[in-house]
Amino acid sequence: MDVTAILESLNDAQRQAVTAPMKPLLVIAGAGSGKTRVLTHRAAWLIDVDGVSPQSLLAVTFTNKAASEMRGRIEGLLQMPVNHLWIGTFHGLAHRLLRRHWAEAGLPQNFQIIDSDDQLRLIKRLLKGLGLDDSHWVPKEIQYFINAQKDEGLRPKHLDDEGDPNRRQFISLYQGYQEVCDRGGLVDFAELLLRTHELWRDNAELLSHYQRRFQHLLVDEFQDTNAIQYAWLRMLAGKDGIPFVVGDDDQSIYRWRGARVEHIHQFQKDFPGASVIKLEQNYRSTATILNAANAVIANNESRIGKNLWTEGAEGEPIKIYSAYNERDEADFVVARLRDWSDQGNPRADAAVLYRSNAQSRVLEEALINAGLPYRVYGGLRFFERAEIKDALAYLRLISNRDDDSSFERIVNRPTRGIGARSIEEIRSYARAELCSLWRAAGAVASGRFSGRRASSVAAFLNLIRKLAEQTSGLDLADKVDHVIHASGLVEFFKKEKGERGETRVENLEELVSAARSFKPDPAEDMSDLDAFLSHAALEAGEGQAEAWEDCVQLMTMHSAKGLEFPLVFMCGMEDGLFPHQRSLADPNGLEEERRLCYVGITRAKQYLYISYAEQRRLHGMDSFSQPSRFIAEVPSEFVQEIRPRVQVSRPMTTGSRSAGRKTGATHPGAELGIRLGQRVRHGKFGDGVILNCEGQGAHARVEVNFETAGTKWLVLNYANLDLM
DNA sequence: TACTATTTAATTTTT
DNA sequence: TTAAATAGTA
């Protein structure tokens, strides 16, 4: 066996981790320290050198992308395909287990997975059925509550209302929600994990089977595990399992979605023999960027502590640009991108990062004006599009008549005269009889309804039956093809005017090709249709079609995690935006924002620009803000301010020749008669007095104490002040 | 039922 | 500002 191939490219710490003895191991891997490399090489090492069967390896990631990359890299190292090696997301693996043991898990064989959108609709329906006012019982909050409980591994029966009637209601809604899911054979994302956990907990034999089989558990992004995921791992590891977990406490940015960094500490308690290896050598960024990142994250109290270092060059200083407003900021960024591109660099090597999605708009406008191609990450994914979900709902109903979620989605789409009234009747019948909507519809159509309404409902039932019949012998793609046409969906969207309808039809056709190229795992005992539906729920697909033009990359700092770019811009670095207003109150929140900032900085390999706007249009209002506190945390030795403003404030004593006239966008500054103590009026803030001035020409700013709005710095160019 | 007016709220995201 | 959800109207 060729050991060198696996080890040659590794440094000491990495090698130590890869070749570690077969005991629990925690690897704290700093940004850019070769985390994935260690994980994949460990797998290869175990298989190739230690002679561990691929069968006894389980590798867990958080995203499908990470999972498939890991498989690719392991197979690359071993130079052979590794079948029987389980690599997947927590959810993907849990799903696999539930499909194998559906009976023991108490599920129908054809259970369906619902995504968060389906879940929310289901909750809304539930509320309506109970006659609860959804402005008081906010569906989103209930959804959040249910998922949070499930993420903690808690069932309704484990919850105590603590004498709080509000909480009691939430618990009872959780209960009700679960009953609806169970009745319809529906499993939400959190349920996949919780069910599997319970399956093992209640089936000693099954558990020990998997414990024996999966001796080695490799976990990526360990800091992102939530309670149920960690419990899942711990249970599977049992006494003899050998977990190999890799994570970085400083990159934990998903607390709000249940992730608990504390598991890193817990791990060492739960696996007393565990060793810890830190990977601190960074191969990504220049020394300047790395040191800046280190300095920022050092302000966090709660961290394990590590110091990243590099052998690389010092590199360029971090450029900080103070923009007047968001357009100025965008223009600045785009001008730099132009230069970058004009110098012959790939545009795809440049990323523009921001805290929240809404910030992309101004940037996009500026990019369009400059004619620079770009790609925005995030947004609707393929399988989340409405028309796709409609088509899938037909398919799901064909597979499982009791899927109420799908029933409601398509019962009147395309419209077939089954309005709110009819649906309400069906619902109430179903509630009374505790049966699915499908059954209720059947009963209602043949009994309670008369004339047109009965025939509309009957027509729908017949349509589904007919679709099931007509497609029963067909292969998956033909099934999908038949359904999108025979259901009337294609026709329906064709009628929708404009490009929108066209895209929808195209997407439906794309669904057929997705089905055609879908290759179900022959090892799984499911129909092709069920496999495809699960795949659609579990892997929502790419956001944008992969038009592989060389594009500037726009994304949130969150979605940048795990990526790297030679040139990075961090925009909107203002207090209130980043750190976000809603995180400021709580110190935990602030620390998480700081970690996010750390993630942002460490994405940059060579050049990093940080920019902020003094004035920004937010929610249609101009707001003024201070530079992000994180900027001040970057030591000045690593920083170069671009176009520094005149620092010295000096009073301007020019006479008020133009008093009474608007200080329009033409020629602001001293000539306009701005002087200390001058009374001015602002469109939004009202009346005030000038306290201070600084800068000149287009850069001139004044500090105004408004009677009602407080003290603000305004750029004369934009403020549109009236002298009084 | 479909279209239009009005109201409301506004991080981050994967499965 | 703007997008989405809701209410009201044809």
mmCIF file with all atom_site columns, N, CA, C and O in Angstrom, chain A residues 368-390:
data_model
loop_
_atom_site.group_PDB
_atom_site.id
_atom_site.type_symbol
_atom_site.label_atom_id
_atom_site.label_alt_id
_atom_site.label_comp_id
_atom_site.label_asym_id
_atom_site.label_entity_id
_atom_site.label_seq_id
_atom_site.pdbx_PDB_ins_code
_atom_site.Cartn_x
_atom_site.Cartn_y
_atom_site.Cartn_z
_atom_site.occupancy
_atom_site.B_iso_or_equiv
_atom_site.pdbx_formal_charge
_atom_site.auth_seq_id
_atom_site.auth_comp_id
_atom_site.auth_asym_id
_atom_site.auth_atom_id
_atom_site.pdbx_PDB_model_num
ATOM 1  N N  . ILE A 1 368 ? -24.666 45.831 -13.119 1.00 0.00 ? 368 ILE A N  1
ATOM 2  C CA . ILE A 1 368 ? -25.346 45.857 -14.411 1.00 0.00 ? 368 ILE A CA 1
ATOM 3  C C  . ILE A 1 368 ? -24.901 47.078 -15.203 1.00 0.00 ? 368 ILE A C  1
ATOM 4  O O  . ILE A 1 368 ? -24.566 46.986 -16.384 1.00 0.00 ? 368 ILE A O  1
ATOM 5  N N  . ASN A 1 369 ? -24.865 48.235 -14.528 1.00 0.00 ? 369 ASN A N  1
ATOM 6  C CA . ASN A 1 369 ? -24.414 49.452 -15.196 1.00 0.00 ? 369 ASN A CA 1
ATOM 7  C C  . ASN A 1 369 ? -23.019 49.308 -15.754 1.00 0.00 ? 369 ASN A C  1
ATOM 8  O O  . ASN A 1 369 ? -22.700 49.829 -16.812 1.00 0.00 ? 369 ASN A O  1
ATOM 9  N N  . ALA A 1 370 ? -22.183 48.606 -15.008 1.00 0.00 ? 370 ALA A N  1
ATOM 10 C CA . ALA A 1 370 ? -20.798 48.448 -15.442 1.00 0.00 ? 370 ALA A CA 1
ATOM 11 C C  . ALA A 1 370 ? -20.653 47.309 -16.440 1.00 0.00 ? 370 ALA A C  1
ATOM 12 O O  . ALA A 1 370 ? -19.573 47.082 -16.970 1.00 0.00 ? 370 ALA A O  1
ATOM 13 N N  . GLY A 1 371 ? -21.729 46.588 -16.669 1.00 0.00 ? 371 GLY A N  1
ATOM 14 C CA . GLY A 1 371 ? -21.664 45.479 -17.603 1.00 0.00 ? 371 GLY A CA 1
ATOM 15 C C  . GLY A 1 371 ? -20.812 44.323 -17.120 1.00 0.00 ? 371 GLY A C  1
ATOM 16 O O  . GLY A 1 371 ? -20.237 43.585 -17.916 1.00 0.00 ? 371 GLY A O  1
ATOM 17 N N  . LEU A 1 372 ? -20.749 44.162 -15.811 1.00 0.00 ? 372 LEU A N  1
ATOM 18 C CA . LEU A 1 372 ? -19.966 43.049 -15.267 1.00 0.00 ? 372 LEU A CA 1
ATOM 19 C C  . LEU A 1 372 ? -20.892 41.888 -14.942 1.00 0.00 ? 372 LEU A C  1
ATOM 20 O O  . LEU A 1 372 ? -21.848 42.052 -14.180 1.00 0.00 ? 372 LEU A O  1
ATOM 21 N N  . PRO A 1 373 ? -20.626 40.729 -15.499 1.00 0.00 ? 373 PRO A N  1
ATOM 22 C CA . PRO A 1 373 ? -21.483 39.587 -15.172 1.00 0.00 ? 373 PRO A CA 1
ATOM 23 C C  . PRO A 1 373 ? -21.294 39.148 -13.721 1.00 0.00 ? 373 PRO A C  1
ATOM 24 O O  . PRO A 1 373 ? -20.181 39.178 -13.203 1.00 0.00 ? 373 PRO A O  1
ATOM 25 N N  . TYR A 1 374 ? -22.383 38.775 -13.095 1.00 0.00 ? 374 TYR A N  1
ATOM 26 C CA . TYR A 1 374 ? -22.298 38.376 -11.694 1.00 0.00 ? 374 TYR A CA 1
ATOM 27 C C  . TYR A 1 374 ? -23.290 37.263 -11.433 1.00 0.00 ? 374 TYR A C  1
ATOM 28 O O  . TYR A 1 374 ? -24.193 37.003 -12.221 1.00 0.00 ? 374 TYR A O  1
ATOM 29 N N  . ARG A 1 375 ? -23.116 36.631 -10.301 1.00 0.00 ? 375 ARG A N  1
ATOM 30 C CA . ARG A 1 375 ? -24.041 35.592 -9.890  1.00 0.00 ? 375 ARG A CA 1
ATOM 31 C C  . ARG A 1 375 ? -24.364 35.778 -8.416  1.00 0.00 ? 375 ARG A C  1
ATOM 32 O O  . ARG A 1 375 ? -23.458 35.914 -7.600  1.00 0.00 ? 375 ARG A O  1
ATOM 33 N N  . VAL A 1 376 ? -25.635 35.808 -8.107  1.00 0.00 ? 376 VAL A N  1
ATOM 34 C CA . VAL A 1 376 ? -26.047 35.950 -6.716  1.00 0.00 ? 376 VAL A CA 1
ATOM 35 C C  . VAL A 1 376 ? -26.375 34.573 -6.158  1.00 0.00 ? 376 VAL A C  1
ATOM 36 O O  . VAL A 1 376 ? -27.157 33.837 -6.742  1.00 0.00 ? 376 VAL A O  1
ATOM 37 N N  . TYR A 1 377 ? -25.778 34.227 -5.051  1.00 0.00 ? 377 TYR A N  1
ATOM 38 C CA . TYR A 1 377 ? -26.072 32.952 -4.405  1.00 0.00 ? 377 TYR A CA 1
ATOM 39 C C  . TYR A 1 377 ? -27.364 33.046 -3.618  1.00 0.00 ? 377 TYR A C  1
ATOM 40 O O  . TYR A 1 377 ? -27.777 34.116 -3.225  1.00 0.00 ? 377 TYR A O  1
ATOM 41 N N  . GLY A 1 378 ? -27.951 31.912 -3.366  1.00 0.00 ? 378 GLY A N  1
ATOM 42 C CA . GLY A 1 378 ? -29.178 31.899 -2.580  1.00 0.00 ? 378 GLY A CA 1
ATOM 43 C C  . GLY A 1 378 ? -30.379 32.070 -3.475  1.00 0.00 ? 378 GLY A C  1
ATOM 44 O O  . GLY A 1 378 ? -30.273 31.996 -4.698  1.00 0.00 ? 378 GLY A O  1
ATOM 45 N N  . GLY A 1 379 ? -31.520 32.297 -2.885  1.00 0.00 ? 379 GLY A N  1
ATOM 46 C CA . GLY A 1 379 ? -32.722 32.413 -3.673  1.00 0.00 ? 379 GLY A CA 1
ATOM 47 C C  . GLY A 1 379 ? -33.414 31.071 -3.825  1.00 0.00 ? 379 GLY A C  1
ATOM 48 O O  . GLY A 1 379 ? -32.980 30.074 -3.252  1.00 0.00 ? 379 GLY A O  1
ATOM 49 N N  . LEU A 1 380 ? -34.466 31.083 -4.609  1.00 0.00 ? 380 LEU A N  1
ATOM 50 C CA . LEU A 1 380 ? -35.264 29.878 -4.772  1.00 0.00 ? 380 LEU A CA 1
ATOM 51 C C  . LEU A 1 380 ? -34.482 28.765 -5.451  1.00 0.00 ? 380 LEU A C  1
ATOM 52 O O  . LEU A 1 380 ? -33.833 28.981 -6.458  1.00 0.00 ? 380 LEU A O  1
ATOM 53 N N  . ARG A 1 381 ? -34.567 27.603 -4.906  1.00 0.00 ? 381 ARG A N  1
ATOM 54 C CA . ARG A 1 381 ? -33.895 26.466 -5.516  1.00 0.00 ? 381 ARG A CA 1
ATOM 55 C C  . ARG A 1 381 ? -34.880 25.757 -6.443  1.00 0.00 ? 381 ARG A C  1
ATOM 56 O O  . ARG A 1 381 ? -36.090 25.995 -6.373  1.00 0.00 ? 381 ARG A O  1
ATOM 57 N N  . PHE A 1 382 ? -34.334 24.907 -7.276  1.00 0.00 ? 382 PHE A N  1
ATOM 58 C CA . PHE A 1 382 ? -35.173 24.305 -8.304  1.00 0.00 ? 382 PHE A CA 1
ATOM 59 C C  . PHE A 1 382 ? -36.418 23.609 -7.743  1.00 0.00 ? 382 PHE A C  1
ATOM 60 O O  . PHE A 1 382 ? -37.541 23.905 -8.131  1.00 0.00 ? 382 PHE A O  1
ATOM 61 N N  . PHE A 1 383 ? -36.201 22.715 -6.801  1.00 0.00 ? 383 PHE A N  1
ATOM 62 C CA . PHE A 1 383 ? -37.335 21.940 -6.300  1.00 0.00 ? 383 PHE A CA 1
ATOM 63 C C  . PHE A 1 383 ? -38.237 22.732 -5.355  1.00 0.00 ? 383 PHE A C  1
ATOM 64 O O  . PHE A 1 383 ? -39.209 22.216 -4.848  1.00 0.00 ? 383 PHE A O  1
ATOM 65 N N  . GLU A 1 384 ? -37.870 23.989 -5.107  1.00 0.00 ? 384 GLU A N  1
ATOM 66 C CA . GLU A 1 384 ? -38.715 24.810 -4.251  1.00 0.00 ? 384 GLU A CA 1
ATOM 67 C C  . GLU A 1 384 ? -39.655 25.706 -5.047  1.00 0.00 ? 384 GLU A C  1
ATOM 68 O O  . GLU A 1 384 ? -40.497 26.376 -4.481  1.00 0.00 ? 384 GLU A O  1
ATOM 69 N N  . ARG A 1 385 ? -39.467 25.730 -6.350  1.00 0.00 ? 385 ARG A N  1
ATOM 70 C CA . ARG A 1 385 ? -40.323 26.569 -7.165  1.00 0.00 ? 385 ARG A CA 1
ATOM 71 C C  . ARG A 1 385 ? -41.764 26.074 -7.103  1.00 0.00 ? 385 ARG A C  1
ATOM 72 O O  . ARG A 1 385 ? -42.012 24.870 -7.051  1.00 0.00 ? 385 ARG A O  1
ATOM 73 N N  . ALA A 1 386 ? -42.682 27.050 -7.137  1.00 0.00 ? 386 ALA A N  1
ATOM 74 C CA . ALA A 1 386 ? -44.098 26.718 -6.951  1.00 0.00 ? 386 ALA A CA 1
ATOM 75 C C  . ALA A 1 386 ? -44.576 25.679 -7.964  1.00 0.00 ? 386 ALA A C  1
ATOM 76 O O  . ALA A 1 386 ? -45.236 24.705 -7.591  1.00 0.00 ? 386 ALA A O  1
ATOM 77 N N  . GLU A 1 387 ? -44.227 25.890 -9.235  1.00 0.00 ? 387 GLU A N  1
ATOM 78 C CA . GLU A 1 387 ? -44.738 24.978 -10.256 1.00 0.00 ? 387 GLU A CA 1
ATOM 79 C C  . GLU A 1 387 ? -44.174 23.571 -10.071 1.00 0.00 ? 387 GLU A C  1
ATOM 80 O O  . GLU A 1 387 ? -44.857 22.571 -10.310 1.00 0.00 ? 387 GLU A O  1
ATOM 81 N N  . ILE A 1 388 ? -42.924 23.502 -9.616  1.00 0.00 ? 388 ILE A N  1
ATOM 82 C CA . ILE A 1 388 ? -42.318 22.196 -9.381  1.00 0.00 ? 388 ILE A CA 1
ATOM 83 C C  . ILE A 1 388 ? -42.999 21.513 -8.204  1.00 0.00 ? 388 ILE A C  1
ATOM 84 O O  . ILE A 1 388 ? -43.332 20.320 -8.247  1.00 0.00 ? 388 ILE A O  1
ATOM 85 N N  . LYS A 1 389 ? -43.256 22.304 -7.168  1.00 0.00 ? 389 LYS A N  1
ATOM 86 C CA . LYS A 1 389 ? -43.920 21.714 -6.006  1.00 0.00 ? 389 LYS A CA 1
ATOM 87 C C  . LYS A 1 389 ? -45.336 21.264 -6.349  1.00 0.00 ? 389 LYS A C  1
ATOM 88 O O  . LYS A 1 389 ? -45.819 20.274 -5.814  1.00 0.00 ? 389 LYS A O  1
ATOM 89 N N  . ASP A 1 390 ? -45.977 21.993 -7.251  1.00 0.00 ? 390 ASP A N  1
ATOM 90 C CA . ASP A 1 390 ? -47.302 21.565 -7.697  1.00 0.00 ? 390 ASP A CA 1
ATOM 91 C C  . ASP A 1 390 ? -47.221 20.205 -8.374  1.00 0.00 ? 390 ASP A C  1
ATOM 92 O O  . ASP A 1 390 ? -47.989 19.295 -8.070  1.00 0.00 ? 390 ASP A O  1
#
